[in-house]
Tab-separated table of C-alpha atoms in Angstrom:
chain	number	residue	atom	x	y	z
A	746	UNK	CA	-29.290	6.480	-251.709
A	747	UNK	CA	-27.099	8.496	-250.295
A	748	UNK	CA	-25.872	11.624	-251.640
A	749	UNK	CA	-22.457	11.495	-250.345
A	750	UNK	CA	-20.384	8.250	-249.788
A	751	UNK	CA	-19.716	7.025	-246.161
A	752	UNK	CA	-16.320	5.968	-245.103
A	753	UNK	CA	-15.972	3.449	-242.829
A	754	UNK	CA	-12.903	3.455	-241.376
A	755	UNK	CA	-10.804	0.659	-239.207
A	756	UNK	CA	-11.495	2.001	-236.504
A	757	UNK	CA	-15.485	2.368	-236.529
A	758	UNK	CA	-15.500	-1.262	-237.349
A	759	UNK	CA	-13.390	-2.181	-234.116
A	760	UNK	CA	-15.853	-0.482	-232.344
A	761	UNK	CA	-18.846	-1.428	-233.748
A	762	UNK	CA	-17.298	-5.158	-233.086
A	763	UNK	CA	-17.937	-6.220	-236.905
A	764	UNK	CA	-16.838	-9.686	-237.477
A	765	UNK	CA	-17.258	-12.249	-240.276
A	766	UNK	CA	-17.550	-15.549	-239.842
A	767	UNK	CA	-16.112	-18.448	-241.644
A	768	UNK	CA	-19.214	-19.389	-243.022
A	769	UNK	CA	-20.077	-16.545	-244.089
A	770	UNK	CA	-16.632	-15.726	-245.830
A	771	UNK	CA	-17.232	-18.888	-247.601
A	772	UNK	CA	-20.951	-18.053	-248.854
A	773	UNK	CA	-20.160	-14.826	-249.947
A	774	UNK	CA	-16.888	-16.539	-252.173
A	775	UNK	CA	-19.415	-19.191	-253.270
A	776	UNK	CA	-21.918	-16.591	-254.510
A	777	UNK	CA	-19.193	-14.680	-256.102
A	778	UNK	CA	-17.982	-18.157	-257.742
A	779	UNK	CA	-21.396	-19.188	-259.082
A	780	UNK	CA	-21.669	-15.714	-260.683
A	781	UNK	CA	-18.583	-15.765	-262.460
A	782	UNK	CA	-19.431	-18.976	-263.977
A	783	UNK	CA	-23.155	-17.671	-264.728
A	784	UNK	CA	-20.906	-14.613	-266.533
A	785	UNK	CA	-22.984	-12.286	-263.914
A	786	UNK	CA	-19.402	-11.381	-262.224
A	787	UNK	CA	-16.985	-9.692	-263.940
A	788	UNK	CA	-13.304	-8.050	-262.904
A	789	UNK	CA	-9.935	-6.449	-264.019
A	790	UNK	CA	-6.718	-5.871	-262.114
A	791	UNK	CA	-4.266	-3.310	-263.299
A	792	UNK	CA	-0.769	-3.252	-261.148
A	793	UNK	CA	1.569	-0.226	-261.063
A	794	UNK	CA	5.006	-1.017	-260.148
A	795	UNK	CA	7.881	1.279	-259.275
A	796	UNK	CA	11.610	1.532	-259.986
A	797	UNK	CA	13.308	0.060	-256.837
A	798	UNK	CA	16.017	2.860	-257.441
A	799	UNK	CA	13.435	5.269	-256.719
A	800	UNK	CA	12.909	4.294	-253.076
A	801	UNK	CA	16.743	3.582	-252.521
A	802	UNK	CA	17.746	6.820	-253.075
A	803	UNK	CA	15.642	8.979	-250.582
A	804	UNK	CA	17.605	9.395	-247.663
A	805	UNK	CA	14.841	8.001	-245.332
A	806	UNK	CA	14.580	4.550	-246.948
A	807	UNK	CA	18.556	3.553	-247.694
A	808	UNK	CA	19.284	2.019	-244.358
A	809	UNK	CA	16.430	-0.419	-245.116
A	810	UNK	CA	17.689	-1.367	-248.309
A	811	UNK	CA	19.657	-4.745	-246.444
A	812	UNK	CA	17.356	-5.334	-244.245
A	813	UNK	CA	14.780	-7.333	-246.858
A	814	UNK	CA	16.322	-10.893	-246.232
A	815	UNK	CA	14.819	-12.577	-249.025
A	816	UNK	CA	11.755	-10.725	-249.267
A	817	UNK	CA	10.493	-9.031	-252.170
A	818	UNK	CA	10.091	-5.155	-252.033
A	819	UNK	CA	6.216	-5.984	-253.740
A	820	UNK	CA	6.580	-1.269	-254.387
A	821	UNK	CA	3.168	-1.343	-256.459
A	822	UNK	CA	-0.089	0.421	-256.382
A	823	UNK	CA	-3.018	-2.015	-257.704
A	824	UNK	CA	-6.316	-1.736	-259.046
A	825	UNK	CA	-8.833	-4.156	-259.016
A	826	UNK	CA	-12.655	-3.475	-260.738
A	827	UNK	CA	-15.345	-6.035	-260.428
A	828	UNK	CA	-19.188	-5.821	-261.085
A	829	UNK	CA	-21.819	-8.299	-259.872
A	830	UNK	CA	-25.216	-8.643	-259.955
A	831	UNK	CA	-26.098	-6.114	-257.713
A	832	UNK	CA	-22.753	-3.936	-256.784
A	833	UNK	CA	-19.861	-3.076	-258.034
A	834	UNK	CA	-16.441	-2.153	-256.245
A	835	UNK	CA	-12.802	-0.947	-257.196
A	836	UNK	CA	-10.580	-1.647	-254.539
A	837	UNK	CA	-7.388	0.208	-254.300
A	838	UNK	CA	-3.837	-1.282	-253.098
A	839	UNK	CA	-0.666	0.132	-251.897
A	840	UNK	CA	2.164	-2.218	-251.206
A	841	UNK	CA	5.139	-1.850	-249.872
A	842	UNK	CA	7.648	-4.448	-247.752
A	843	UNK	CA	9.527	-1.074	-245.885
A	844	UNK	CA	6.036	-0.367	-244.232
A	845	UNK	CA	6.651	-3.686	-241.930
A	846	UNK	CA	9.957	-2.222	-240.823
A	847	UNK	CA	7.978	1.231	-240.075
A	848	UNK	CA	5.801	-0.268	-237.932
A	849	UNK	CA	2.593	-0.470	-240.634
A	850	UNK	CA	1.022	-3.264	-242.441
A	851	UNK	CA	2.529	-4.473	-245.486
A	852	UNK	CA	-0.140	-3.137	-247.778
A	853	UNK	CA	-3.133	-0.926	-247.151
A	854	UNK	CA	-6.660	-1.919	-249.348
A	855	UNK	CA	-9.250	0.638	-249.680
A	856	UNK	CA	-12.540	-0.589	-251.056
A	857	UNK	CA	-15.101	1.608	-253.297
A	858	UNK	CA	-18.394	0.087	-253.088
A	859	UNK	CA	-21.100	1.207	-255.786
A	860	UNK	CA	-24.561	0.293	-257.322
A	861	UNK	CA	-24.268	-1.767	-260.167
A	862	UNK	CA	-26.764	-0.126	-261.984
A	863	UNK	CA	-26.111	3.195	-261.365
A	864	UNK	CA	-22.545	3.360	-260.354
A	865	UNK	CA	-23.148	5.753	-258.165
A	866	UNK	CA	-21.110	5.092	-254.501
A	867	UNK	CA	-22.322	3.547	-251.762
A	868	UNK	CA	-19.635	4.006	-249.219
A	869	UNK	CA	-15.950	3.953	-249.134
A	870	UNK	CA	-14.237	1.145	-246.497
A	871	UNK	CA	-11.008	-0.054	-245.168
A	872	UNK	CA	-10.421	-3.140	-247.559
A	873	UNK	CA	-7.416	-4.346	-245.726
A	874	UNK	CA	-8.715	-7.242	-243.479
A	875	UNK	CA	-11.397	-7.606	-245.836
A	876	UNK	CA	-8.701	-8.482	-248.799
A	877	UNK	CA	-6.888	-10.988	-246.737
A	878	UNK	CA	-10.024	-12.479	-245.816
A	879	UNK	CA	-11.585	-12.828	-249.491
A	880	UNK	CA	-7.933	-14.572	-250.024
A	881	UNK	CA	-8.297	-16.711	-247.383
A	882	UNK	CA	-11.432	-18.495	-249.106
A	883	UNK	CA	-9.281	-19.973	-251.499
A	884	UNK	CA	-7.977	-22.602	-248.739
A	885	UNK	CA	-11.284	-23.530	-247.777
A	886	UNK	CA	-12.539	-23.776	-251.570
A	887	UNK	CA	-9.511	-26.085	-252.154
A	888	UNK	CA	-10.311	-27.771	-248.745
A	889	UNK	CA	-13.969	-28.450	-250.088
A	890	UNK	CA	-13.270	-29.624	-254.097
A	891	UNK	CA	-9.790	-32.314	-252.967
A	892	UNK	CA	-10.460	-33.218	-249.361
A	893	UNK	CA	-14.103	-33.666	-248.902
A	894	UNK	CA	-13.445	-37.308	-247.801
A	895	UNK	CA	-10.500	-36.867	-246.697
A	896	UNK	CA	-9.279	-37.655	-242.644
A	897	UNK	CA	-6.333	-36.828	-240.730
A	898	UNK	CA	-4.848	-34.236	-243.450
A	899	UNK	CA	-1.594	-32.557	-242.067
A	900	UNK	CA	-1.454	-29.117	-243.998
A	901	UNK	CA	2.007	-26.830	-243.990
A	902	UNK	CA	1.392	-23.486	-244.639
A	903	UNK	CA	4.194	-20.938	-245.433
A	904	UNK	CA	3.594	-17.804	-244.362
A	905	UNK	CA	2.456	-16.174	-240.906
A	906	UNK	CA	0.774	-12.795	-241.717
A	907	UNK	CA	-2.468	-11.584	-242.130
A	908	UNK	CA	-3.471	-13.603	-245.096
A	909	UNK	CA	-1.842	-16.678	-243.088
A	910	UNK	CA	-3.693	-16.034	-239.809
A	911	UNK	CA	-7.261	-16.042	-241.828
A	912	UNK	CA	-6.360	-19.167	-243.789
A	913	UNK	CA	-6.226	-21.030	-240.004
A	914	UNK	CA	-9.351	-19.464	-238.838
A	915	UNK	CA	-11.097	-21.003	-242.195
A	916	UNK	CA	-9.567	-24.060	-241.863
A	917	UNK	CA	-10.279	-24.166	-238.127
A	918	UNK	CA	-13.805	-23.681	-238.948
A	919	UNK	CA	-13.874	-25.876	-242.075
A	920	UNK	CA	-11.358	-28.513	-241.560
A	921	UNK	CA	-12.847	-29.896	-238.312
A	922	UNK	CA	-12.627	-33.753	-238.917
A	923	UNK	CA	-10.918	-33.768	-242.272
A	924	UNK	CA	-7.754	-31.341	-240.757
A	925	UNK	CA	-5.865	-32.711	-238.103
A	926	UNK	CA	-2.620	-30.865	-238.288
A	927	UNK	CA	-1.320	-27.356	-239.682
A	928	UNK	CA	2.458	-27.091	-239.883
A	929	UNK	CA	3.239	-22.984	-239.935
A	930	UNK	CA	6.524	-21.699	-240.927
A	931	UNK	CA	8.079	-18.295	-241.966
A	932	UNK	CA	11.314	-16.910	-242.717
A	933	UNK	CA	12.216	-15.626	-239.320
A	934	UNK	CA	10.508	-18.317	-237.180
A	935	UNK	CA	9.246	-15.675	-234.695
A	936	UNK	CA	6.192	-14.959	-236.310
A	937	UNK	CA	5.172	-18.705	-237.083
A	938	UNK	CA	6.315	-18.657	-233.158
A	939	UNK	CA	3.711	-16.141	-232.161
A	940	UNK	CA	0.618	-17.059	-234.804
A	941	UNK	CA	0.972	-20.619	-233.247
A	942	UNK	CA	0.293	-18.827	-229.856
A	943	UNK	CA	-2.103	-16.713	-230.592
A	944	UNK	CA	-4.273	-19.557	-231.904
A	945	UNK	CA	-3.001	-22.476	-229.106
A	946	UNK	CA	-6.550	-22.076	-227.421
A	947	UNK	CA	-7.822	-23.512	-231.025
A	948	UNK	CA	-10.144	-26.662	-230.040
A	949	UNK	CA	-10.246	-28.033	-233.500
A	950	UNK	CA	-7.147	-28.172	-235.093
A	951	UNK	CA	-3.127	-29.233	-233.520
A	952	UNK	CA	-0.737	-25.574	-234.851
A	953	UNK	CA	3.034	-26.496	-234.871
A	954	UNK	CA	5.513	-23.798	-235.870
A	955	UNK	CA	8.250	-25.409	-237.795
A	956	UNK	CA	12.224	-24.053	-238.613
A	957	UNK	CA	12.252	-26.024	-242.109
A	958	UNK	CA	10.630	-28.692	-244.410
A	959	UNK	CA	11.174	-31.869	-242.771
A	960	UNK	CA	7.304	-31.816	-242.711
A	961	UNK	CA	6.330	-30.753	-245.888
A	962	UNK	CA	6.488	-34.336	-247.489
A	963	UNK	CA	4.135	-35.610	-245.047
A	964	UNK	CA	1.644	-33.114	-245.987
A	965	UNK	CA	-1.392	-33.532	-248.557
A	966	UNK	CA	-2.430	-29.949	-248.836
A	967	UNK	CA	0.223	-27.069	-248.895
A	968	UNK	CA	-0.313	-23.600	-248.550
A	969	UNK	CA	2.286	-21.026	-249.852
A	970	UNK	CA	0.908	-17.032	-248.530
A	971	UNK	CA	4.688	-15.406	-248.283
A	972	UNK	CA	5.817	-12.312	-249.606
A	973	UNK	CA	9.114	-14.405	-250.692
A	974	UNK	CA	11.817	-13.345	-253.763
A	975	UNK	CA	12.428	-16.991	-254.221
A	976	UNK	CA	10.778	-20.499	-253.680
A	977	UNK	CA	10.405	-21.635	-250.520
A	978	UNK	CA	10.768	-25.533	-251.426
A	979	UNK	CA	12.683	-27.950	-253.361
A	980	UNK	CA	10.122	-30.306	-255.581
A	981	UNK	CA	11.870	-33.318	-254.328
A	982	UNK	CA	10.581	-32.055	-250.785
A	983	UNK	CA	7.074	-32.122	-251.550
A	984	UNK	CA	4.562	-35.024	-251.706
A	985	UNK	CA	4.391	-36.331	-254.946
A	986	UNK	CA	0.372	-35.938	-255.067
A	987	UNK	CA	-0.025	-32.795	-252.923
A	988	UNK	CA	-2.215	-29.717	-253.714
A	989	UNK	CA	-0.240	-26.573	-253.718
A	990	UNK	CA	-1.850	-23.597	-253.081
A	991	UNK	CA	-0.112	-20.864	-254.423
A	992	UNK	CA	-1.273	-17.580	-253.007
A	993	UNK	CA	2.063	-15.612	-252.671
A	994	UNK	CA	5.000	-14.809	-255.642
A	995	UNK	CA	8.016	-16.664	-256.960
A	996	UNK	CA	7.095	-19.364	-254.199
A	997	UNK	CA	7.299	-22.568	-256.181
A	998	UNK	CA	10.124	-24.350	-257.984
A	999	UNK	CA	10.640	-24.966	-261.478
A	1000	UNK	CA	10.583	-28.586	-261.233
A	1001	UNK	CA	7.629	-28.843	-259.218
A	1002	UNK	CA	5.861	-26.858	-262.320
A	1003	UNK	CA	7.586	-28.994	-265.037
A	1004	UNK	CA	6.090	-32.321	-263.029
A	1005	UNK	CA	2.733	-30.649	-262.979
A	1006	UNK	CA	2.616	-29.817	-266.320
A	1007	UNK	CA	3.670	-33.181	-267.280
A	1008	UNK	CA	1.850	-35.318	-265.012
A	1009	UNK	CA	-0.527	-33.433	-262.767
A	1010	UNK	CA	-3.339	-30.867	-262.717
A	1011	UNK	CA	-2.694	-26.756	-262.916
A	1012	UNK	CA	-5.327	-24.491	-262.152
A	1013	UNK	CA	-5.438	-20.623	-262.240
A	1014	UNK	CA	-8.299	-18.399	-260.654
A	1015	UNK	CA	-7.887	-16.668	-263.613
A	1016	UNK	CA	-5.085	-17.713	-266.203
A	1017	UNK	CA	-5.233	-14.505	-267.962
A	1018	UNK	CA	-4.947	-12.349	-264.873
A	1019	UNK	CA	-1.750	-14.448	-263.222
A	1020	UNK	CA	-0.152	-14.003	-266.573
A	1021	UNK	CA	-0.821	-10.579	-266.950
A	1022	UNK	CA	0.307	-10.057	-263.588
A	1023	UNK	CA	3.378	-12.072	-264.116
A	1024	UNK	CA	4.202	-12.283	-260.419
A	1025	UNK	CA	3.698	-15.631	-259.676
A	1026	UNK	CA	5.949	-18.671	-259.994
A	1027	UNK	CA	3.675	-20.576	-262.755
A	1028	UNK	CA	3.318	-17.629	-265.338
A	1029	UNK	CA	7.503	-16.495	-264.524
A	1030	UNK	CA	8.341	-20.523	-265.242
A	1031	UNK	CA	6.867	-19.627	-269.157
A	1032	UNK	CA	7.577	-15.816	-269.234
A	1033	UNK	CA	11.499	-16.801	-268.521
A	1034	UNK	CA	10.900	-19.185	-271.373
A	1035	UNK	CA	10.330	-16.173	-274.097
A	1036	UNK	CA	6.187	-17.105	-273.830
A	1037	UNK	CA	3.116	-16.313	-271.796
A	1038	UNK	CA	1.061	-18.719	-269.168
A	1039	UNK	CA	-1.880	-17.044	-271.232
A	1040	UNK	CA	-0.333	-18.254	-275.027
A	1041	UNK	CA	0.598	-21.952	-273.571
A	1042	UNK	CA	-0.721	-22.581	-270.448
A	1043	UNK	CA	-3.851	-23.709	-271.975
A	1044	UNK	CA	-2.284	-25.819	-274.149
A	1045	UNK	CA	-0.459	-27.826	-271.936
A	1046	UNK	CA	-3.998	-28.237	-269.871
A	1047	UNK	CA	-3.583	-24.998	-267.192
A	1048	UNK	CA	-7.457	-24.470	-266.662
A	1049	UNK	CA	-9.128	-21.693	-264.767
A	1050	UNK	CA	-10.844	-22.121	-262.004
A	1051	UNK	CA	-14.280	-21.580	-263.373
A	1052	UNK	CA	-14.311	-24.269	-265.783
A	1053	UNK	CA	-13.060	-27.019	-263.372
A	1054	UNK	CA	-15.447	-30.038	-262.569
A	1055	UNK	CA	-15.507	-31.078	-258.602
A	1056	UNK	CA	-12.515	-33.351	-258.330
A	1057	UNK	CA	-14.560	-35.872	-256.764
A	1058	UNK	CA	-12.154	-36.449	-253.200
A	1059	UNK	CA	-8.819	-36.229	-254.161
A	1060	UNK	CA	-6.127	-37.137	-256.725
A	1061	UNK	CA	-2.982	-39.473	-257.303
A	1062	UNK	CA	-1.407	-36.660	-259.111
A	1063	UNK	CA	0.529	-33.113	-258.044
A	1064	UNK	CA	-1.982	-30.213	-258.450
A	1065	UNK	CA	-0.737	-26.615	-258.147
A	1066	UNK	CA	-3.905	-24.393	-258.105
A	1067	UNK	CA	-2.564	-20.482	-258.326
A	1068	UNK	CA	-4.554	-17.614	-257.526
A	1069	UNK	CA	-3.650	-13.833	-258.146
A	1070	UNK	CA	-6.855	-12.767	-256.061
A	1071	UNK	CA	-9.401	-12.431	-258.032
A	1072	UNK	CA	-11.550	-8.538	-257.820
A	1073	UNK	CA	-15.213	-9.985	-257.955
A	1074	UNK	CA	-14.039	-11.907	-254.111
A	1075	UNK	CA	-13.657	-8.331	-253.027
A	1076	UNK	CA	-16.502	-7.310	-253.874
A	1077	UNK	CA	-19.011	-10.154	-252.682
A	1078	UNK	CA	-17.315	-9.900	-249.539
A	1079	UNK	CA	-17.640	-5.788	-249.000
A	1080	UNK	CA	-21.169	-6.445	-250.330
A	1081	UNK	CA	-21.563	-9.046	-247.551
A	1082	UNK	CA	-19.879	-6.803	-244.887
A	1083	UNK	CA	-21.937	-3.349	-246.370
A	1084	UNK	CA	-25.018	-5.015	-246.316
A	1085	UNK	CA	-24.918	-6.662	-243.126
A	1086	UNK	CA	-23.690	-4.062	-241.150
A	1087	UNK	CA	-24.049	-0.558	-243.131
A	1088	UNK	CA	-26.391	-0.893	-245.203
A	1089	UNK	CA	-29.580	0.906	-244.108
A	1090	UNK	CA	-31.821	-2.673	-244.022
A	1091	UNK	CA	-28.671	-4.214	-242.562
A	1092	UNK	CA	-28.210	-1.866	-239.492
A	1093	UNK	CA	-31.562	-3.149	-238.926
A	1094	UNK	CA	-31.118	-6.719	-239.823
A	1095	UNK	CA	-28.482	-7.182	-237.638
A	1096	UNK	CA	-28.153	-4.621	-234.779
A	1097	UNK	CA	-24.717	-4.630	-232.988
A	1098	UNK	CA	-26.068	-5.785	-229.743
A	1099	UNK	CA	-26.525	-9.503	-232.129
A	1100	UNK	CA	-22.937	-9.494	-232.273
A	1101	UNK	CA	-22.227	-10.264	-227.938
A	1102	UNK	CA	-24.371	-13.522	-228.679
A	1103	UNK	CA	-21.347	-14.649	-231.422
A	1104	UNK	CA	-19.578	-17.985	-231.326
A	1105	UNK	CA	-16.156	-16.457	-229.512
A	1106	UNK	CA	-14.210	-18.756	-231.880
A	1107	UNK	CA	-15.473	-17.583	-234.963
A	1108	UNK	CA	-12.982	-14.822	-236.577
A	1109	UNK	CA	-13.278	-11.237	-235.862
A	1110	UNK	CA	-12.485	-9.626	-238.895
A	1111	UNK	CA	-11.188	-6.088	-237.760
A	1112	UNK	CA	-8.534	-6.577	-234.660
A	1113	UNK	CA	-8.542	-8.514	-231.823
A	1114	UNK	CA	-9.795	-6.103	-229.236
């Protein structure tokens, strides 16, 4: 073991070409899945938030201040611990909407990866395309337990950033035969615009950017991955039995919750940790009540993740499944990416010079280039 930590930064895995393939995204999320329901994976998530005011008043900031547009300001510093079987990891997070208008990602990850034994650390790595990658496995996990059977599925995803631009990768890879359509739209319109290009060349699945919800209706499986201040649908515009995917804030009506509650199917990653977190649409429709998700939810039949049986193809009912990210994805999937390109048996495992040989269409985790 090394005596002091490595860091690997962004940039060393541009150039070593490090990329992660659907598949593999998906195994590692499995694996992390099957441990938490074996109670071999554990996590926490803590979230710091700042006083708006704060960031108003420096001098540098206040000409921002109108420039938001119904976006929230997300000014927080997260951090999420998870063990496994064999590692553990905290990742640290740093969020910030300003940092899009200064040129910089929205927020920055950093992942600590350690022994599980020991806890002694292994290396220290950019977690930033690695978070919106682990999030990204939620769309093909919902793609796999409602739509198994399923043919000709038009999705509409909300959202175009980097969380948005793995979900299509995964569902490029995943949805080939059961996808048939992804409808992308964001609150400008440019950047639906330009993910749409960037993935036109896609041989498996039609991309239309769209200016509103005509579509939505139309569409079985919807995907909400915004950084939003306020829904981004009314529940009459939805299809009455469509899976919701909530991956983003205050993204979903009221009503759409109330007809879940009453008639459908609500699922949490973790029910405690969205309503702890208290970010999301489904625990702010209970916390605006006086309550908690976490003292009702249950009651009313909210479920976590963990403890829900395969669906068996698909529903006649709404079902909003909403996810706060869980910590123990992070970690399965910075184990994957330590171990099979870090990692001292890895390096030799899987020398760079395996990487030319890789399916082009498969997603390159770090960059483009």
């Amino acid at each position: 073991m090394e005596s002091t930590p490595r860091y690997i930064s962004l940039a060393e895995m541009k150039r070593l070409g490090v990329r992660l393939e659907a598949s593999a995204l998906h195994d590692a999320a499995r694996a992390a899945w099957s441990d938490i329901r074996l109670g071999q994976a554990h996590g926490l998530k803590s979230v710091l938030s700042f006083p708006e005011a704060a960031l108003w008043n420096q001098p540098q900031f206040e000409a921002y201040r109108d420039t938001l547009q119904g976006e929230r300001l997300g000014w927080k510093l997260s951090a999420l611990s998870s063990v496994g079987a064999r590692y553990a990891a905290v990742k640290v997070v740093g969020a910030n909407a300003i940092n899009r208008r200064l040129g910089q990602p929205r927020s920055t990850s950093t992942i600590l990866l350690l022994d599980s034994f020991t806890l002694r650390p292994l290396c220290v790595m950019d977690g930033t395309d690695i978070s919106a990658a682990r999030t990204a496995t939620y769309a093909s996990m919902a793609l796999e337990l409602f739509f198994p059977k399923t043919e000709e599925l038009s999705v509409f995803l909300f959202g175009a950033g980097p969380i948005a631009e793995q979900i299509i990768r995964v569902l490029d890879h995943f949805g080939a035969g059961i996808v048939s359509k992804i409808f992308v739209r964001s609150r400008s319109g440019a950047s639906a615009r330009q993910l749409v290009k960037r993935h036109r060349q896609s041989p498996r699945i039609r991309l239309e950017a769209v200016a509103d919800n005509q579509r939505l209706r139309g569409c079985r499986f919807v995907i909400t991955a915004t950084n939003a201040s306020a829904p981004v649908f009314e529940s009459a515009e939805v299809c009455p039995n469509a899976v919701v995917l909530h991956l983003g804030g205050d993204e979903t009506p009221s009503g759409h919750i109330q007809k879940v509650l009453r008639s459908g199917l609500a699922l949490c990653d973790d029910v405690s940790m969205v309503s702890r977190r208290n970010s999301q649409s489904l625990a702010l429709y209970f916390s605006r009540k006086g309550s908690t998700l976490e003292q009702l939810g249950p009651a009313l039949g909210v479920m976590n993740l963990k403890d829900f049986c395969d669906a068996g193809g698909g529903s006649e009912f709404p079902i909003l499944i909403t996810c706060v990210g869980l910590p123990m994805l992070d970690l399965y999937v910075a184990a994957h990416v330590y171990e099979t390109w870090f990692s001292p048996d890895g390096a030799r495992r899987h020398p760079s010079t395996h990487l030319a040989g890789t399916d082009a269409r498969q997603p390159k985790l770090y960059g483009e280039g």
